[in-house]
Coordinates of C-alpha atoms and ligand atoms in Angstrom, one line a residue:
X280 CA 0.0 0.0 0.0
X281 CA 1.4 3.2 -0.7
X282 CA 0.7 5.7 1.9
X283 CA 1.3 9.7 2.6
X284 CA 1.5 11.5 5.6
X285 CA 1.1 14.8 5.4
X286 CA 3.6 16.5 8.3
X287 CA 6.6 15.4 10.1
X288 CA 5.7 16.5 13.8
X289 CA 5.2 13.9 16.8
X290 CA 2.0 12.8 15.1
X291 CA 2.9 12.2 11.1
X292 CA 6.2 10.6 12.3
X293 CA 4.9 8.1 14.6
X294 CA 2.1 6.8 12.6
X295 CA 4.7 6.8 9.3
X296 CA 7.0 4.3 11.6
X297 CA 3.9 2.4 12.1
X298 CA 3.2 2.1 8.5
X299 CA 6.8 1.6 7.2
X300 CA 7.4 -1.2 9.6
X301 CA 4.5 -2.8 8.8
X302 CA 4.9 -2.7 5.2
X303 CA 3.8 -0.1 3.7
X304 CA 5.6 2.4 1.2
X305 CA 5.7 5.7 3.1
X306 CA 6.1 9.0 2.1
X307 CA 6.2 12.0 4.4
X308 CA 5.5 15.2 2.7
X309 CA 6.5 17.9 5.6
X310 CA 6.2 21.8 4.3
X311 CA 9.0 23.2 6.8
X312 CA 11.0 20.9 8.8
X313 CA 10.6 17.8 11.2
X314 CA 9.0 19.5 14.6
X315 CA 8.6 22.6 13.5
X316 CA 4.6 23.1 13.6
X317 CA 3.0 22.7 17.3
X318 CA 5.7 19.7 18.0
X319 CA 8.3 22.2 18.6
X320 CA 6.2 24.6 20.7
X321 CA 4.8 22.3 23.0
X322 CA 4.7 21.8 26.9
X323 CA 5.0 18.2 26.4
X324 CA 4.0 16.9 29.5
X325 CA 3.2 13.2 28.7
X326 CA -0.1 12.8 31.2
X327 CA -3.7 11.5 31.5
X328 CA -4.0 13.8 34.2
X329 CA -7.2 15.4 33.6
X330 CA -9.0 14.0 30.7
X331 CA -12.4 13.8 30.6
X332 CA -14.3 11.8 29.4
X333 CA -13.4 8.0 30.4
X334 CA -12.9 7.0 26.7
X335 CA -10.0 10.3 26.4
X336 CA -8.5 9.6 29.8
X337 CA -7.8 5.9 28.7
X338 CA -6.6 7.0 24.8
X339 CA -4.1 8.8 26.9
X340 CA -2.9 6.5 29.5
X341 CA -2.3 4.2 26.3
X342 CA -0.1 7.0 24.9
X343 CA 1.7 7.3 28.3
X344 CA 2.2 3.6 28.2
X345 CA 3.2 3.4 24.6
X346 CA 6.5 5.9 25.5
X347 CA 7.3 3.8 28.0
X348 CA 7.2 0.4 26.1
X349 CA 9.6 2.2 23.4
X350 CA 12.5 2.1 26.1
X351 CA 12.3 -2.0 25.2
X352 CA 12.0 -1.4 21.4
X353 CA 14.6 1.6 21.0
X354 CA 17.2 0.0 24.1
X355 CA 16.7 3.4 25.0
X356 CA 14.5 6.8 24.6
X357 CA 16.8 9.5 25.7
X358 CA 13.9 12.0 24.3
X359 CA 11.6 11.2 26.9
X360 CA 12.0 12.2 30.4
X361 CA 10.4 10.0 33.3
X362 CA 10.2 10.6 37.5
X363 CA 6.5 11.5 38.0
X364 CA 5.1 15.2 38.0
X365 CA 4.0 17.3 40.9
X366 CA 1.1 19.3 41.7
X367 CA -1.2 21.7 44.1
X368 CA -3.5 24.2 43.5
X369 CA -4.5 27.2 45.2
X370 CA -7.1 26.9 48.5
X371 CA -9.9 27.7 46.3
X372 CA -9.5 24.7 44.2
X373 CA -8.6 22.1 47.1
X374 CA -11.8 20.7 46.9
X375 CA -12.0 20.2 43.0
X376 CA -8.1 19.0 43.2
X377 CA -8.8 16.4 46.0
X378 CA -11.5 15.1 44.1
X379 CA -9.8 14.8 40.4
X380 CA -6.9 13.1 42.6
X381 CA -9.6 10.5 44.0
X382 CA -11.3 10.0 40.2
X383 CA -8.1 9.7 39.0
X384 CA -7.7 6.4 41.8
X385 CA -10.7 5.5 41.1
X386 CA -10.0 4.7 37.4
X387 CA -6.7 3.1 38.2
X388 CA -4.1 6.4 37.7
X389 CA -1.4 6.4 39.7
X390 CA -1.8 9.2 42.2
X391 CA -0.2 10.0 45.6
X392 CA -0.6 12.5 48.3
X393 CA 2.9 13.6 49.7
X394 CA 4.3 15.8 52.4
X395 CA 6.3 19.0 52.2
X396 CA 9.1 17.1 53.3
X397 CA 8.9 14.1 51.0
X398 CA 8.2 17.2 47.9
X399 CA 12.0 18.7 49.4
X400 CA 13.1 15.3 48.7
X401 CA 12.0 14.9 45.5
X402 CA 12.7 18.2 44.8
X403 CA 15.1 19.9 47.2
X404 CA 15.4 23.5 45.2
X405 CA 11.6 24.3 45.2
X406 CA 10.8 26.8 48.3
X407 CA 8.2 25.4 50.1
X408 CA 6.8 28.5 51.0
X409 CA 5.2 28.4 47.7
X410 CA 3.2 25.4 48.4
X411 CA 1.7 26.5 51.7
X412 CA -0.7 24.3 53.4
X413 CA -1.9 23.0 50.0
X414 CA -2.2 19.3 49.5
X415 CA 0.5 18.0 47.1
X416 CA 0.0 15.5 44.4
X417 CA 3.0 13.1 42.9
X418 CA 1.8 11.2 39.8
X419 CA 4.4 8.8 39.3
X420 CA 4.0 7.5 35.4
X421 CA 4.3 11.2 34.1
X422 CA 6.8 12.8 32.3
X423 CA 8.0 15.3 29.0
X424 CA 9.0 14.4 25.8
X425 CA 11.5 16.3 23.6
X426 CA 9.0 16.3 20.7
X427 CA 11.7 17.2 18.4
X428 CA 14.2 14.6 18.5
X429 CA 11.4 12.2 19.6
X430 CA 9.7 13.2 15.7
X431 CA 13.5 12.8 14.3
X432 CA 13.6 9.2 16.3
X433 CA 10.6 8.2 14.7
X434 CA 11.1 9.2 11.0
X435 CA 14.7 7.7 11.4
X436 CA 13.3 4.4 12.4
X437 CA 10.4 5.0 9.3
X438 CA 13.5 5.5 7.1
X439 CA 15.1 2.4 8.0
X440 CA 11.8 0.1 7.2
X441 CA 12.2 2.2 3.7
X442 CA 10.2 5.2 4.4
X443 CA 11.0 8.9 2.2
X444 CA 10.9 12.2 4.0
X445 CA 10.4 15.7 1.8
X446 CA 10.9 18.5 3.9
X447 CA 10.4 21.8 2.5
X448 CA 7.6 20.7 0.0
X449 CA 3.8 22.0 1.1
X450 CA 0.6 20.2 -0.1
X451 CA -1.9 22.3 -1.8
X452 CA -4.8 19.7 -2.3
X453 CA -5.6 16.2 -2.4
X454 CA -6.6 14.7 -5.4
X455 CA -9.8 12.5 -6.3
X456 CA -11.2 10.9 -8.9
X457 CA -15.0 8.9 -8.6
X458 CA -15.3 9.3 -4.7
X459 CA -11.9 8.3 -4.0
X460 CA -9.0 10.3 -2.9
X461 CA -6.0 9.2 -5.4
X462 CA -2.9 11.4 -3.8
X463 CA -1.9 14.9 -3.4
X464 CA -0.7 18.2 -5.6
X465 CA 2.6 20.0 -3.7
X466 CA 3.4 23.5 -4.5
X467 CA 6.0 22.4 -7.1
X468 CA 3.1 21.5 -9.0
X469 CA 3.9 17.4 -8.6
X470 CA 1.4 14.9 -8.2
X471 CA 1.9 12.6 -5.7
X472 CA -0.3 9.4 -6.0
X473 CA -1.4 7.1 -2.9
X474 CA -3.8 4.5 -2.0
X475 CA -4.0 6.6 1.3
X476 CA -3.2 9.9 2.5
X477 CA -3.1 10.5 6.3
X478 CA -3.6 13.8 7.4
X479 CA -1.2 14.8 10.1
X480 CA -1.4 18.8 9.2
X481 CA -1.9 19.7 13.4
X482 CA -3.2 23.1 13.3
X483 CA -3.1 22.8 9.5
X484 CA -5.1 20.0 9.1
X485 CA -8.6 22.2 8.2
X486 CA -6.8 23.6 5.2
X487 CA -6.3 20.5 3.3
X488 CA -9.4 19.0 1.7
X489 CA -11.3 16.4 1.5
X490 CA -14.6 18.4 2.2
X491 CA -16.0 19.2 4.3
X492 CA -12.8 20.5 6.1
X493 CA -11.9 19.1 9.8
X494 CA -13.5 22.0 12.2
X495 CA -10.9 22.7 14.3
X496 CA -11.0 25.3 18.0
X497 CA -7.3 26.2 18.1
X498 CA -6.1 28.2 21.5
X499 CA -2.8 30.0 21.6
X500 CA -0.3 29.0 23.9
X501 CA 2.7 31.0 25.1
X502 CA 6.2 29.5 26.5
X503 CA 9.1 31.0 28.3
X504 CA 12.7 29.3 28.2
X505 CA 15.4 30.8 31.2
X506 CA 18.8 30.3 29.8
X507 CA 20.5 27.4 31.6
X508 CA 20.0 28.2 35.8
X509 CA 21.3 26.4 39.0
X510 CA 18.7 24.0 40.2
X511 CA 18.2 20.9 40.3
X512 CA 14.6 20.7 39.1
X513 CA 13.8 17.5 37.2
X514 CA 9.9 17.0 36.9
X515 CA 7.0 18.4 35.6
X516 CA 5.8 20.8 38.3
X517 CA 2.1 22.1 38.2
X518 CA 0.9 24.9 40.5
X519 CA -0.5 28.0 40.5
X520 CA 2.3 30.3 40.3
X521 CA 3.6 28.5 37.1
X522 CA 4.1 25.3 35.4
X523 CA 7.7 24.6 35.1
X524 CA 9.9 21.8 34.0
X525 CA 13.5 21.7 32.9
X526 CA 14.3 21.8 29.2
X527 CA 17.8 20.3 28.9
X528 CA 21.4 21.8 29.8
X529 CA 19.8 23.4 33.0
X530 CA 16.8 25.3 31.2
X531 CA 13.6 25.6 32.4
X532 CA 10.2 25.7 30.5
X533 CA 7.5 27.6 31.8
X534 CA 4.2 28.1 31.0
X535 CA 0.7 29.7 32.6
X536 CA -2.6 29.2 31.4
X537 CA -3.7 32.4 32.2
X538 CA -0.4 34.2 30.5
X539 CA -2.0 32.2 27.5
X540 CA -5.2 34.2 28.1
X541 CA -3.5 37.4 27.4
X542 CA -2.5 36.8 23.9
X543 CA -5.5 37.8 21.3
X544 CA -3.3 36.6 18.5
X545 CA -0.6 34.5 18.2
X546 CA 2.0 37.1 17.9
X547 CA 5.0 35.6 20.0
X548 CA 5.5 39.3 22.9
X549 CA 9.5 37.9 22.9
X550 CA 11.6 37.6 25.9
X551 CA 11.5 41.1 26.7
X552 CA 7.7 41.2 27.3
X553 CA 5.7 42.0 30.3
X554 CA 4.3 38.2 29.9
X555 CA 7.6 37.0 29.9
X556 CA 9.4 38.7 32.7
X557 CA 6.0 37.7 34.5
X558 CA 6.8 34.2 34.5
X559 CA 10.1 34.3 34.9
X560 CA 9.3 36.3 37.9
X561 CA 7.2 33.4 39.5
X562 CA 9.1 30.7 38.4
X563 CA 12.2 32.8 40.7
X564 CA 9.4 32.9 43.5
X565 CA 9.5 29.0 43.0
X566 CA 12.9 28.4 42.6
X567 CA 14.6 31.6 44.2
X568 CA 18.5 30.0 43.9
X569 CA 18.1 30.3 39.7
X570 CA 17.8 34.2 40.4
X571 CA 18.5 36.6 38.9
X572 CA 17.8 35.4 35.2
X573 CA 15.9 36.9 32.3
X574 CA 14.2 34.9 29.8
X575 CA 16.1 33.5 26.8
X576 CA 13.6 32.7 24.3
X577 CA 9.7 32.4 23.9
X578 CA 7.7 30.6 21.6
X579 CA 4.0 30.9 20.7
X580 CA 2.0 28.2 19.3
X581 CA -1.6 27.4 18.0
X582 CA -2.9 24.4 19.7
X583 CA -4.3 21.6 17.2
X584 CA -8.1 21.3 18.7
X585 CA -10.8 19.6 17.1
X586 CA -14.0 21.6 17.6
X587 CA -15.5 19.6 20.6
X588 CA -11.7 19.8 22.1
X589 CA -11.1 15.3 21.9
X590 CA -9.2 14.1 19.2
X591 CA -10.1 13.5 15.7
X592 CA -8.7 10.1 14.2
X593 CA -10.3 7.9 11.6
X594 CA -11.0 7.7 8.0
X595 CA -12.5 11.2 6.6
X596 CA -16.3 10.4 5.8
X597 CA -17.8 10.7 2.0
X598 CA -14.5 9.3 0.4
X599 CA -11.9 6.6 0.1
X600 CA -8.3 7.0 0.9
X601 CA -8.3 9.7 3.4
X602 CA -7.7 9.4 6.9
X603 CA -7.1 12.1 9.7
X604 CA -4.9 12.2 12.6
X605 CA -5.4 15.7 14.7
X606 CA -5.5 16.0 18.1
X607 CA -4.6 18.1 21.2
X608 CA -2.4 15.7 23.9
X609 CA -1.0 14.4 20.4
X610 CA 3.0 14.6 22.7
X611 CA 1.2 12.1 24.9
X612 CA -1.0 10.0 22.3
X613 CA 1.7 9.7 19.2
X614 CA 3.1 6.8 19.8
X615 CA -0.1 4.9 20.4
X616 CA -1.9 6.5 17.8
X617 CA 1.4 5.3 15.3
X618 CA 0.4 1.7 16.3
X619 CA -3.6 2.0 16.3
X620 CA -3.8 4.0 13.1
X621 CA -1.1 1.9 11.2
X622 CA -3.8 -1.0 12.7
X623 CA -6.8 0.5 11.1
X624 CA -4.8 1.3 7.6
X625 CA -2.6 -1.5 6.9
X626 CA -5.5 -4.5 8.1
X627 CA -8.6 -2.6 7.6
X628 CA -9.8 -3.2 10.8
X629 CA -11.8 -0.6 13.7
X630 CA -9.5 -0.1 16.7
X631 CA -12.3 0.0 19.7
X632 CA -10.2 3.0 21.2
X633 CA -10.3 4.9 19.0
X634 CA -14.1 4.7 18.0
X635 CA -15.1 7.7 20.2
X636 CA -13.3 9.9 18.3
X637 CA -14.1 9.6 14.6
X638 CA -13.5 12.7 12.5
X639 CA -17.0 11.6 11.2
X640 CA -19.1 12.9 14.3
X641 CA -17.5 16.5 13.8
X642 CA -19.0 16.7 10.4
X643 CA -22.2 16.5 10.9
Ligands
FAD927 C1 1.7 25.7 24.5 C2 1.4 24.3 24.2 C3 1.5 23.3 25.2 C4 1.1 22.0 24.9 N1 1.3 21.1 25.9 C5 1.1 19.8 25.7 C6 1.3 18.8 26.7 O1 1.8 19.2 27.8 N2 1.1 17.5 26.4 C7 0.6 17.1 25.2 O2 0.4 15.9 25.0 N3 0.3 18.0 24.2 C8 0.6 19.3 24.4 N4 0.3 20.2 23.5 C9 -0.3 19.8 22.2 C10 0.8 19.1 21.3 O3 1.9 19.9 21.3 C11 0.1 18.9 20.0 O4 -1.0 18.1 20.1 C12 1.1 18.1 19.0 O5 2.4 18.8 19.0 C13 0.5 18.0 17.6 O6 1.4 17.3 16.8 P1 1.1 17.2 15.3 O7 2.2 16.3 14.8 O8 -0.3 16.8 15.1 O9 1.2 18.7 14.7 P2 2.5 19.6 14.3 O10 3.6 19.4 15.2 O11 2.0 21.0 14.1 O12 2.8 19.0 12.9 C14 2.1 19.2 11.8 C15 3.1 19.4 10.6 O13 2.4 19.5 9.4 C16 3.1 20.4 8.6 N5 2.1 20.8 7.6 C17 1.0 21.6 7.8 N6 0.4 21.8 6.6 C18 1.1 21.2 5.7 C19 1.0 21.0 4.3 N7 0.0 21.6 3.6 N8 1.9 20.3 3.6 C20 2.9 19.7 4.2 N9 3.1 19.8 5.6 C21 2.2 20.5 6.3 C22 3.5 21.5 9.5 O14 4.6 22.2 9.0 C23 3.9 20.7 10.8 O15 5.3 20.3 10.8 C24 0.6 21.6 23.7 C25 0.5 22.5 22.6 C26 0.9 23.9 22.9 C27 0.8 24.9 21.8

């Protein structure tokens, strides 16, 4: 079967792995370069934390366990980061935070309540003073991901199973002929036949046909890189100062929801912006020995977000040959959604996790 995936982030390169190894002739067709959509601009926390409903919690725990089964596949996965992440919230969401943490048991999620003390252990550079009296939450199967070289990983090991990358070359359209989608145009003008194209545009995905087009909610979301500081920090932390984790060589990522909230457009503000020093500011509060630093970089991206914000995976309705892959939590899901949509394409058969999600029901 010849198959093309349209985009090289986390998502187009782990399903074209999928495919390659299992025997199909793969060719990515990426417009910029591997990682650079949403991939590259990502928190990456790799998490079912708090996805709702049941059907999305478990898509993601699969993810979560489908990064860690790599490690045995790979002999190692030095693009993904393990050691749990850690969270509290502030007194007005105790309540709702105790009782995610006891849903989250209930369905089987690793979730533990810890002390101040056992938090300076895990994390001696944090000043506790920041947590207060508020219950604190270690969730011990989290983690980040290095979307980029994860995406590189991934296309390396489609490569080897006979897989062909383009970078640099954009799709305009996809081509049909009697109901049935027969390949793609690029904007060299080449035509580019298939027995399937997979859809792995992110953000992008809306733009390319068939019709009707994917509705997609995107939300803007704002980072803030420190240049490398002195701590120790090496989880995903989650509280309502900021979100912080480290980013390699000593950097630390940080992020806000609200800081997000700011941004009408997604104009990246740069590292000299209000928003920026802002978070620097709290993640100093958090971590006061890293002081005093200024931010080194910011990124802004769009997030990928099918309209009713769950993911959108499944063959496009109306045609043959098309088959979309867009989703928000696509760090966490990739490497599962590389092995169930490779299932559904290469031996025709309906995965039963990923029914709940068919582009199909965000077309009506
Ligand atoms: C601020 C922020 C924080 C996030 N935090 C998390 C998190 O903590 N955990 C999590 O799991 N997820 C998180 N996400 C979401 C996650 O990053 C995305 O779901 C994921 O990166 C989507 O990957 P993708 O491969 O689908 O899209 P992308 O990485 O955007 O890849 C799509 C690719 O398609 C290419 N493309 C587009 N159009 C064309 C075309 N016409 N022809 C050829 N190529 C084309 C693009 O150039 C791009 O490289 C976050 C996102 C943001 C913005």
């Amino acid at each position: 079967m010849r198959v093309i995936v349209i985009g090289a982030g986390v998502v187009g390169a782990s399903i074209a792995y999928r495919l390659a190894q299992g025997g199909a002739a793969v060719s990515v067709l990426e417009r910029g370069r591997v990682g650079g959509g949403t991939s590259g601009s990502s928190f990456a926390w790799t998490n079912s934390n708090n996805k709702t409903p049941r059907a999305y919690h478990d898509l993601n725990v699969a993810g979560m366990r489908a990064h860690a089964a790599l490690r045995d596949e790979f002999g190692a996965t030095p693009w993904w980061h393990g050691g749990g992440s850690i969270e509290w919230e502030s007194a007005a969401d105790h309540a709702a935070h105790r009782e995610k943490v006891e849903r989250l048991r209930a369905w089987g999620y690793r979730t533990e309540w810890i002390t101040p003390r056992d938090l300076a252990t895990l994390e001696p550079d944090l000043d506790l003073r920041a947590v207060g009296e508020a219950p604190i939450a270690y969730y011990p199967d989290e983690g980040w991901l290095d979307p980029v070289p994860y995406a590189h990983a991934m296309l390396s090991a489609a490569r080897g199973h006979g897989a062909r990358l383009t970078c640099g070359l954009a799709v305009t359209e996809m081509v049909s002929r009697a109901g049935r989608i027969t390949g793609v145009r690029t904007d060299d003008g080449a035509l580019h036949e298939a027995d399937m194209v997979v859809n792995c545009a992110g953000r992008w995905a809306d733009r390319l046909g068939p019709d009707p087009r994917l509705p997609l909610a995107p939300t803007i979301g704002f980072l803030v890189f420190t240049p490398p500081a002195a701590s120790s920090l090496s989880r995903v932390i989650r509280n309502p100062v900021c979100h912080l984790r480290p980013d390699g060589a000593g950097r630390l990522l940080l992020h806000r929801d609200e800081t997000d909230a700011l941004l009408a457009e997604p104009r990246d503000p740069g590292p000299d912006s209000p928003e920026a020093r802002d978070l620097v500011a709290r993640a100093t509060r958090l971590l006061p020995g890293i002081g005093p630093v200024t931010a080194e970089a910011t990124r802004v991206a769009i997030r990928p977000i099918p309209r009713d914000g769950l993911s959108a995976i499944g063959r496009m309705p109306g045609v043959t040959g098309s088959y979309a892959a867009v989703t928000h939590s696509g760090v966490t899901l990739s490497p599962f959604l590389g092995i169930a949509v490779a299932d559904e394409i290469l031996n025709d058969i309906e995965r039963p996790e990923l029914a709940p999600f068919r582009p199909a029901r965000l077309l009506n």
